[in-house]
Amino acid sequence: MKQLLSAFLFVCSLAACAESSHIYSQEISSSKYKIIKKDSNLQTIIKHPEMFTRTHEYPTQIVRIHGKLNNSTLNCDEVAKTIDDFFSKAIKHDLFYYNTLIICGYDPKTDYAISYNLQSYFDPLNDAAIDYLQTYLKEHNGKLLLGKTFFVENAEGVVISLNIHVGNKNAPSEQSMLLLRTDNSNHYFANNYQVMKELMADIKERYNSNDPELILPFLSKWFYPSAGMFYQRLLKLSNYTELLPERIFLMEQEPKIFSSALKFYFANYCSKYPNKHCL
């Protein structure tokens, strides 16, 4: 079966773009007879903070639908197109920050789709997007999508479980690293829009650097007050760091939490600096 659904991600995988980007997506484990489609505008959004012009609070929107496709004569390409036409194309890149994942299982004997899983979270970028979304929800919420009721839910908040790994790698493309230190912190935000405006903007400005006036205050702000002082020696011994923010959305309906399998992490390959180290 042609696997046409994996080329739509705007953020590189770790090995593919180690030299060109510090943002990468976690590989999604999947059985042999499944096709994965990823769709995100994270790279564009981070580069263009001026797109965040919303003046009203609005909850992050969540879609989490999965189901069996009994007696289906659709293949996975057609399943993905059905979802795109009903949902994905409506979430326009200039109106929303979005991350969408489609996983489609199929019967290898017939190539017919037998199951699908749609996971998405998205936020309006401006006030016009809120008005546009309200119209879309009135027209689509409660309708059937591939035999399941389509429903966009409001997230009540989002917890970011933030992990940092500091150590050494022989080459950027290597999966393993010599770990010197790891830490975790948790932060609550009202919505993912706030995450982007505060945490992700700070990651862009201060994380991908070996300037002590940038990276050390960043660590103290997002981990613990003395983190900058503690990591000063470790960063001088390291040539690689990675920052792993895990989004945990708090939901009103069961299941009470939602975490997408589509995850984005940040890496700093310090061999690009003159001293080849992270400080």
PDB file of C-alpha atoms in Angstrom, residues 68-270:
ATOM      1  CA  LYS A  68     -13.750   0.838  13.840  1.00  0.00           C
ATOM      2  CA  LEU A  69     -14.673   0.934  10.169  1.00  0.00           C
ATOM      3  CA  ASN A  70     -16.857  -2.131   9.698  1.00  0.00           C
ATOM      4  CA  ASN A  71     -17.440  -3.297   6.130  1.00  0.00           C
ATOM      5  CA  SER A  72     -15.591  -0.268   4.811  1.00  0.00           C
ATOM      6  CA  THR A  73     -14.539  -0.056   1.173  1.00  0.00           C
ATOM      7  CA  LEU A  74     -12.372   3.014   1.793  1.00  0.00           C
ATOM      8  CA  ASN A  75      -8.598   2.806   1.846  1.00  0.00           C
ATOM      9  CA  CYS A  76      -6.557   4.911   4.268  1.00  0.00           C
ATOM     10  CA  ASP A  77      -5.908   7.631   1.692  1.00  0.00           C
ATOM     11  CA  GLU A  78      -9.664   8.019   1.301  1.00  0.00           C
ATOM     12  CA  VAL A  79     -10.196   8.006   5.066  1.00  0.00           C
ATOM     13  CA  ALA A  80      -7.649  10.796   5.435  1.00  0.00           C
ATOM     14  CA  LYS A  81      -9.269  12.772   2.617  1.00  0.00           C
ATOM     15  CA  THR A  82     -12.669  12.416   4.271  1.00  0.00           C
ATOM     16  CA  ILE A  83     -11.256  13.785   7.526  1.00  0.00           C
ATOM     17  CA  ASP A  84      -9.426  16.566   5.691  1.00  0.00           C
ATOM     18  CA  ASP A  85     -12.550  17.667   3.836  1.00  0.00           C
ATOM     19  CA  PHE A  86     -14.704  17.571   6.968  1.00  0.00           C
ATOM     20  CA  PHE A  87     -12.215  19.002   9.477  1.00  0.00           C
ATOM     21  CA  SER A  88      -8.538  19.584   8.714  1.00  0.00           C
ATOM     22  CA  LYS A  89      -8.965  21.952   5.757  1.00  0.00           C
ATOM     23  CA  ALA A  90     -11.294  24.114   7.844  1.00  0.00           C
ATOM     24  CA  ILE A  91      -8.570  24.736  10.440  1.00  0.00           C
ATOM     25  CA  LYS A  92      -6.761  27.327   8.368  1.00  0.00           C
ATOM     26  CA  HIS A  93      -3.064  27.986   8.976  1.00  0.00           C
ATOM     27  CA  ASP A  94      -3.505  31.772   9.088  1.00  0.00           C
ATOM     28  CA  LEU A  95      -6.328  31.590  11.645  1.00  0.00           C
ATOM     29  CA  PHE A  96      -5.230  28.824  14.017  1.00  0.00           C
ATOM     30  CA  TYR A  97      -2.229  27.225  15.644  1.00  0.00           C
ATOM     31  CA  TYR A  98      -2.897  23.504  15.203  1.00  0.00           C
ATOM     32  CA  ASN A  99      -1.440  20.031  15.603  1.00  0.00           C
ATOM     33  CA  THR A 100      -3.421  17.208  14.024  1.00  0.00           C
ATOM     34  CA  LEU A 101      -2.699  13.487  13.885  1.00  0.00           C
ATOM     35  CA  ILE A 102      -4.535  10.826  11.876  1.00  0.00           C
ATOM     36  CA  ILE A 103      -3.736   7.139  12.372  1.00  0.00           C
ATOM     37  CA  CYS A 104      -5.439   4.708  10.006  1.00  0.00           C
ATOM     38  CA  GLY A 105      -5.305   0.922  10.301  1.00  0.00           C
ATOM     39  CA  TYR A 106      -5.948  -1.263   7.270  1.00  0.00           C
ATOM     40  CA  ASP A 107      -6.380  -4.885   6.242  1.00  0.00           C
ATOM     41  CA  PRO A 108      -3.255  -5.913   4.288  1.00  0.00           C
ATOM     42  CA  LYS A 109      -5.269  -8.410   2.264  1.00  0.00           C
ATOM     43  CA  THR A 110      -7.678  -5.826   0.861  1.00  0.00           C
ATOM     44  CA  ASP A 111      -6.040  -2.453   1.638  1.00  0.00           C
ATOM     45  CA  TYR A 112      -9.401  -1.398   3.091  1.00  0.00           C
ATOM     46  CA  ALA A 113      -9.305   0.779   6.194  1.00  0.00           C
ATOM     47  CA  ILE A 114     -10.498  -0.966   9.359  1.00  0.00           C
ATOM     48  CA  SER A 115      -9.926   1.710  12.035  1.00  0.00           C
ATOM     49  CA  TYR A 116      -9.000   5.344  12.483  1.00  0.00           C
ATOM     50  CA  ASN A 117      -7.880   7.677  15.237  1.00  0.00           C
ATOM     51  CA  LEU A 118      -8.136  11.465  14.935  1.00  0.00           C
ATOM     52  CA  GLN A 119      -6.330  13.609  17.518  1.00  0.00           C
ATOM     53  CA  SER A 120      -6.135  17.378  17.233  1.00  0.00           C
ATOM     54  CA  TYR A 121      -5.684  20.453  19.372  1.00  0.00           C
ATOM     55  CA  PHE A 122      -5.897  23.977  18.027  1.00  0.00           C
ATOM     56  CA  ASP A 123      -6.249  27.602  19.128  1.00  0.00           C
ATOM     57  CA  PRO A 124      -7.609  30.688  17.360  1.00  0.00           C
ATOM     58  CA  LEU A 125      -4.826  33.181  16.637  1.00  0.00           C
ATOM     59  CA  ASN A 126      -7.036  36.245  16.286  1.00  0.00           C
ATOM     60  CA  ASP A 127     -10.561  37.456  16.986  1.00  0.00           C
ATOM     61  CA  ALA A 128     -11.700  36.735  13.431  1.00  0.00           C
ATOM     62  CA  ALA A 129     -10.711  33.099  13.960  1.00  0.00           C
ATOM     63  CA  ILE A 130     -13.019  32.879  16.981  1.00  0.00           C
ATOM     64  CA  ASP A 131     -15.976  34.100  14.909  1.00  0.00           C
ATOM     65  CA  TYR A 132     -15.053  31.709  12.096  1.00  0.00           C
ATOM     66  CA  LEU A 133     -14.776  28.811  14.550  1.00  0.00           C
ATOM     67  CA  GLN A 134     -18.171  29.487  16.105  1.00  0.00           C
ATOM     68  CA  THR A 135     -19.771  29.175  12.675  1.00  0.00           C
ATOM     69  CA  TYR A 136     -17.872  25.964  11.927  1.00  0.00           C
ATOM     70  CA  LEU A 137     -18.908  24.386  15.238  1.00  0.00           C
ATOM     71  CA  LYS A 138     -22.583  25.199  14.680  1.00  0.00           C
ATOM     72  CA  GLU A 139     -22.429  23.470  11.304  1.00  0.00           C
ATOM     73  CA  HIS A 140     -20.294  20.430  12.229  1.00  0.00           C
ATOM     74  CA  ASN A 141     -20.521  19.548  15.937  1.00  0.00           C
ATOM     75  CA  GLY A 142     -22.746  16.515  16.392  1.00  0.00           C
ATOM     76  CA  LYS A 143     -22.532  15.425  12.757  1.00  0.00           C
ATOM     77  CA  LEU A 144     -21.300  11.961  11.757  1.00  0.00           C
ATOM     78  CA  LEU A 145     -17.719  11.522  10.584  1.00  0.00           C
ATOM     79  CA  LEU A 146     -16.929   8.012   9.348  1.00  0.00           C
ATOM     80  CA  GLY A 147     -19.728   6.607  11.474  1.00  0.00           C
ATOM     81  CA  LYS A 148     -18.737   8.397  14.703  1.00  0.00           C
ATOM     82  CA  THR A 149     -20.198  11.559  16.191  1.00  0.00           C
ATOM     83  CA  PHE A 150     -17.814  14.446  15.571  1.00  0.00           C
ATOM     84  CA  PHE A 151     -17.434  16.752  18.544  1.00  0.00           C
ATOM     85  CA  VAL A 152     -14.959  19.525  19.325  1.00  0.00           C
ATOM     86  CA  GLU A 153     -14.386  19.877  23.081  1.00  0.00           C
ATOM     87  CA  ASN A 154     -13.122  22.775  25.164  1.00  0.00           C
ATOM     88  CA  ALA A 155      -9.989  22.102  27.204  1.00  0.00           C
ATOM     89  CA  GLU A 156     -10.352  23.486  30.729  1.00  0.00           C
ATOM     90  CA  GLY A 157      -6.621  24.107  30.986  1.00  0.00           C
ATOM     91  CA  VAL A 158      -3.261  22.626  30.092  1.00  0.00           C
ATOM     92  CA  VAL A 159      -0.411  21.390  32.263  1.00  0.00           C
ATOM     93  CA  ILE A 160       3.054  21.450  30.743  1.00  0.00           C
ATOM     94  CA  SER A 161       5.342  18.788  32.132  1.00  0.00           C
ATOM     95  CA  LEU A 162       8.704  20.229  31.111  1.00  0.00           C
ATOM     96  CA  ASN A 163      11.774  17.999  31.002  1.00  0.00           C
ATOM     97  CA  ILE A 164      15.351  18.936  30.199  1.00  0.00           C
ATOM     98  CA  HIS A 165      18.203  16.566  29.329  1.00  0.00           C
ATOM     99  CA  VAL A 166      21.802  17.773  29.307  1.00  0.00           C
ATOM    100  CA  GLY A 167      24.764  15.749  28.108  1.00  0.00           C
ATOM    101  CA  ASN A 168      26.889  14.803  25.128  1.00  0.00           C
ATOM    102  CA  LYS A 169      26.412  13.262  21.684  1.00  0.00           C
ATOM    103  CA  ASN A 170      29.036  12.156  19.205  1.00  0.00           C
ATOM    104  CA  ALA A 171      26.861  13.324  16.302  1.00  0.00           C
ATOM    105  CA  PRO A 172      23.530  15.176  16.069  1.00  0.00           C
ATOM    106  CA  SER A 173      21.863  12.267  14.273  1.00  0.00           C
ATOM    107  CA  GLU A 174      22.668   9.769  17.041  1.00  0.00           C
ATOM    108  CA  GLN A 175      19.678   8.645  19.086  1.00  0.00           C
ATOM    109  CA  SER A 176      21.652   7.956  22.269  1.00  0.00           C
ATOM    110  CA  MET A 177      23.396  10.502  24.461  1.00  0.00           C
ATOM    111  CA  LEU A 178      25.624  10.500  27.526  1.00  0.00           C
ATOM    112  CA  LEU A 179      23.250  12.046  30.048  1.00  0.00           C
ATOM    113  CA  LEU A 180      24.767  14.311  32.691  1.00  0.00           C
ATOM    114  CA  ARG A 181      21.597  15.732  34.226  1.00  0.00           C
ATOM    115  CA  THR A 182      17.826  15.739  33.822  1.00  0.00           C
ATOM    116  CA  ASP A 183      15.166  17.849  35.540  1.00  0.00           C
ATOM    117  CA  ASN A 184      11.407  18.259  35.444  1.00  0.00           C
ATOM    118  CA  SER A 185       8.980  21.051  36.262  1.00  0.00           C
ATOM    119  CA  ASN A 186       5.218  21.474  35.856  1.00  0.00           C
ATOM    120  CA  HIS A 187       3.371  24.611  34.783  1.00  0.00           C
ATOM    121  CA  TYR A 188      -0.333  25.362  34.441  1.00  0.00           C
ATOM    122  CA  PHE A 189      -1.750  27.528  31.643  1.00  0.00           C
ATOM    123  CA  ALA A 190      -5.330  28.500  30.863  1.00  0.00           C
ATOM    124  CA  ASN A 191      -4.934  27.405  27.238  1.00  0.00           C
ATOM    125  CA  ASN A 192      -2.351  26.452  24.650  1.00  0.00           C
ATOM    126  CA  TYR A 193      -2.420  29.978  23.197  1.00  0.00           C
ATOM    127  CA  GLN A 194      -0.942  31.126  26.509  1.00  0.00           C
ATOM    128  CA  VAL A 195       1.660  28.344  26.305  1.00  0.00           C
ATOM    129  CA  MET A 196       2.758  29.632  22.909  1.00  0.00           C
ATOM    130  CA  LYS A 197       2.836  33.283  23.980  1.00  0.00           C
ATOM    131  CA  GLU A 198       4.815  32.637  27.154  1.00  0.00           C
ATOM    132  CA  LEU A 199       6.767  29.369  27.224  1.00  0.00           C
ATOM    133  CA  MET A 200       7.312  28.744  23.514  1.00  0.00           C
ATOM    134  CA  ALA A 201       8.216  32.365  22.846  1.00  0.00           C
ATOM    135  CA  ASP A 202      10.796  32.189  25.634  1.00  0.00           C
ATOM    136  CA  ILE A 203      12.184  28.935  24.232  1.00  0.00           C
ATOM    137  CA  LYS A 204      12.659  30.664  20.881  1.00  0.00           C
ATOM    138  CA  GLU A 205      14.352  33.694  22.427  1.00  0.00           C
ATOM    139  CA  ARG A 206      16.572  32.130  25.088  1.00  0.00           C
ATOM    140  CA  TYR A 207      16.809  28.341  24.960  1.00  0.00           C
ATOM    141  CA  ASN A 208      18.625  27.803  21.661  1.00  0.00           C
ATOM    142  CA  SER A 209      21.739  29.668  22.810  1.00  0.00           C
ATOM    143  CA  ASN A 210      24.974  29.215  24.729  1.00  0.00           C
ATOM    144  CA  ASP A 211      24.980  32.815  25.942  1.00  0.00           C
ATOM    145  CA  PRO A 212      24.965  32.654  29.772  1.00  0.00           C
ATOM    146  CA  GLU A 213      22.848  35.814  29.915  1.00  0.00           C
ATOM    147  CA  LEU A 214      20.113  34.009  27.983  1.00  0.00           C
ATOM    148  CA  ILE A 215      20.136  30.311  28.818  1.00  0.00           C
ATOM    149  CA  LEU A 216      20.858  30.529  32.562  1.00  0.00           C
ATOM    150  CA  PRO A 217      17.950  32.896  33.403  1.00  0.00           C
ATOM    151  CA  PHE A 218      15.729  30.743  31.183  1.00  0.00           C
ATOM    152  CA  LEU A 219      16.533  27.671  33.289  1.00  0.00           C
ATOM    153  CA  SER A 220      15.982  29.541  36.550  1.00  0.00           C
ATOM    154  CA  LYS A 221      12.577  30.768  35.370  1.00  0.00           C
ATOM    155  CA  TRP A 222      11.187  27.476  34.104  1.00  0.00           C
ATOM    156  CA  PHE A 223      12.772  24.919  36.461  1.00  0.00           C
ATOM    157  CA  TYR A 224      13.793  26.300  39.848  1.00  0.00           C
ATOM    158  CA  PRO A 225      15.336  29.579  41.054  1.00  0.00           C
ATOM    159  CA  SER A 226      18.891  28.243  41.385  1.00  0.00           C
ATOM    160  CA  ALA A 227      18.824  26.178  38.179  1.00  0.00           C
ATOM    161  CA  GLY A 228      20.907  28.703  36.256  1.00  0.00           C
ATOM    162  CA  MET A 229      23.678  28.575  38.827  1.00  0.00           C
ATOM    163  CA  PHE A 230      23.479  24.778  39.112  1.00  0.00           C
ATOM    164  CA  TYR A 231      23.626  24.175  35.351  1.00  0.00           C
ATOM    165  CA  GLN A 232      26.457  26.615  34.711  1.00  0.00           C
ATOM    166  CA  ARG A 233      29.154  23.967  35.161  1.00  0.00           C
ATOM    167  CA  LEU A 234      27.173  21.193  33.460  1.00  0.00           C
ATOM    168  CA  LEU A 235      26.499  23.225  30.314  1.00  0.00           C
ATOM    169  CA  LYS A 236      30.210  23.943  29.967  1.00  0.00           C
ATOM    170  CA  LEU A 237      30.779  20.171  29.886  1.00  0.00           C
ATOM    171  CA  SER A 238      27.926  19.439  27.456  1.00  0.00           C
ATOM    172  CA  ASN A 239      27.539  19.640  23.694  1.00  0.00           C
ATOM    173  CA  TYR A 240      23.823  18.798  23.538  1.00  0.00           C
ATOM    174  CA  THR A 241      20.627  19.653  25.399  1.00  0.00           C
ATOM    175  CA  GLU A 242      17.006  18.829  24.706  1.00  0.00           C
ATOM    176  CA  LEU A 243      13.823  20.324  26.078  1.00  0.00           C
ATOM    177  CA  LEU A 244      10.735  18.106  26.145  1.00  0.00           C
ATOM    178  CA  PRO A 245       7.428  19.859  26.906  1.00  0.00           C
ATOM    179  CA  GLU A 246       4.542  17.420  27.347  1.00  0.00           C
ATOM    180  CA  ARG A 247       1.067  18.951  26.982  1.00  0.00           C
ATOM    181  CA  ILE A 248      -1.579  17.456  29.271  1.00  0.00           C
ATOM    182  CA  PHE A 249      -4.994  18.951  28.562  1.00  0.00           C
ATOM    183  CA  LEU A 250      -7.564  18.951  31.356  1.00  0.00           C
ATOM    184  CA  MET A 251     -11.006  17.976  30.091  1.00  0.00           C
ATOM    185  CA  GLU A 252     -14.567  18.194  31.423  1.00  0.00           C
ATOM    186  CA  GLN A 253     -15.686  14.917  29.836  1.00  0.00           C
ATOM    187  CA  GLU A 254     -14.117  11.491  30.343  1.00  0.00           C
ATOM    188  CA  PRO A 255     -11.303  10.736  29.887  1.00  0.00           C
ATOM    189  CA  LYS A 256     -10.456  13.730  32.062  1.00  0.00           C
ATOM    190  CA  ILE A 257      -7.050  14.249  30.481  1.00  0.00           C
ATOM    191  CA  PHE A 258      -5.921  14.293  26.873  1.00  0.00           C
ATOM    192  CA  SER A 259      -2.361  14.110  25.596  1.00  0.00           C
ATOM    193  CA  SER A 260      -1.774  13.888  21.871  1.00  0.00           C
ATOM    194  CA  ALA A 261       0.644  11.310  20.508  1.00  0.00           C
ATOM    195  CA  LEU A 262       1.959  14.086  18.247  1.00  0.00           C
ATOM    196  CA  LYS A 263       4.677  15.692  20.356  1.00  0.00           C
ATOM    197  CA  PHE A 264       7.273  18.347  19.559  1.00  0.00           C
ATOM    198  CA  TYR A 265      10.595  18.748  21.307  1.00  0.00           C
ATOM    199  CA  PHE A 266      13.506  21.175  21.141  1.00  0.00           C
ATOM    200  CA  ALA A 267      17.198  20.363  20.789  1.00  0.00           C
ATOM    201  CA  ASN A 268      20.307  22.522  20.988  1.00  0.00           C
ATOM    202  CA  TYR A 269      23.312  21.041  19.154  1.00  0.00           C
ATOM    203  CA  CYS A 270      26.109  23.079  20.660  1.00  0.00           C
TER     204      CYS A 270
END
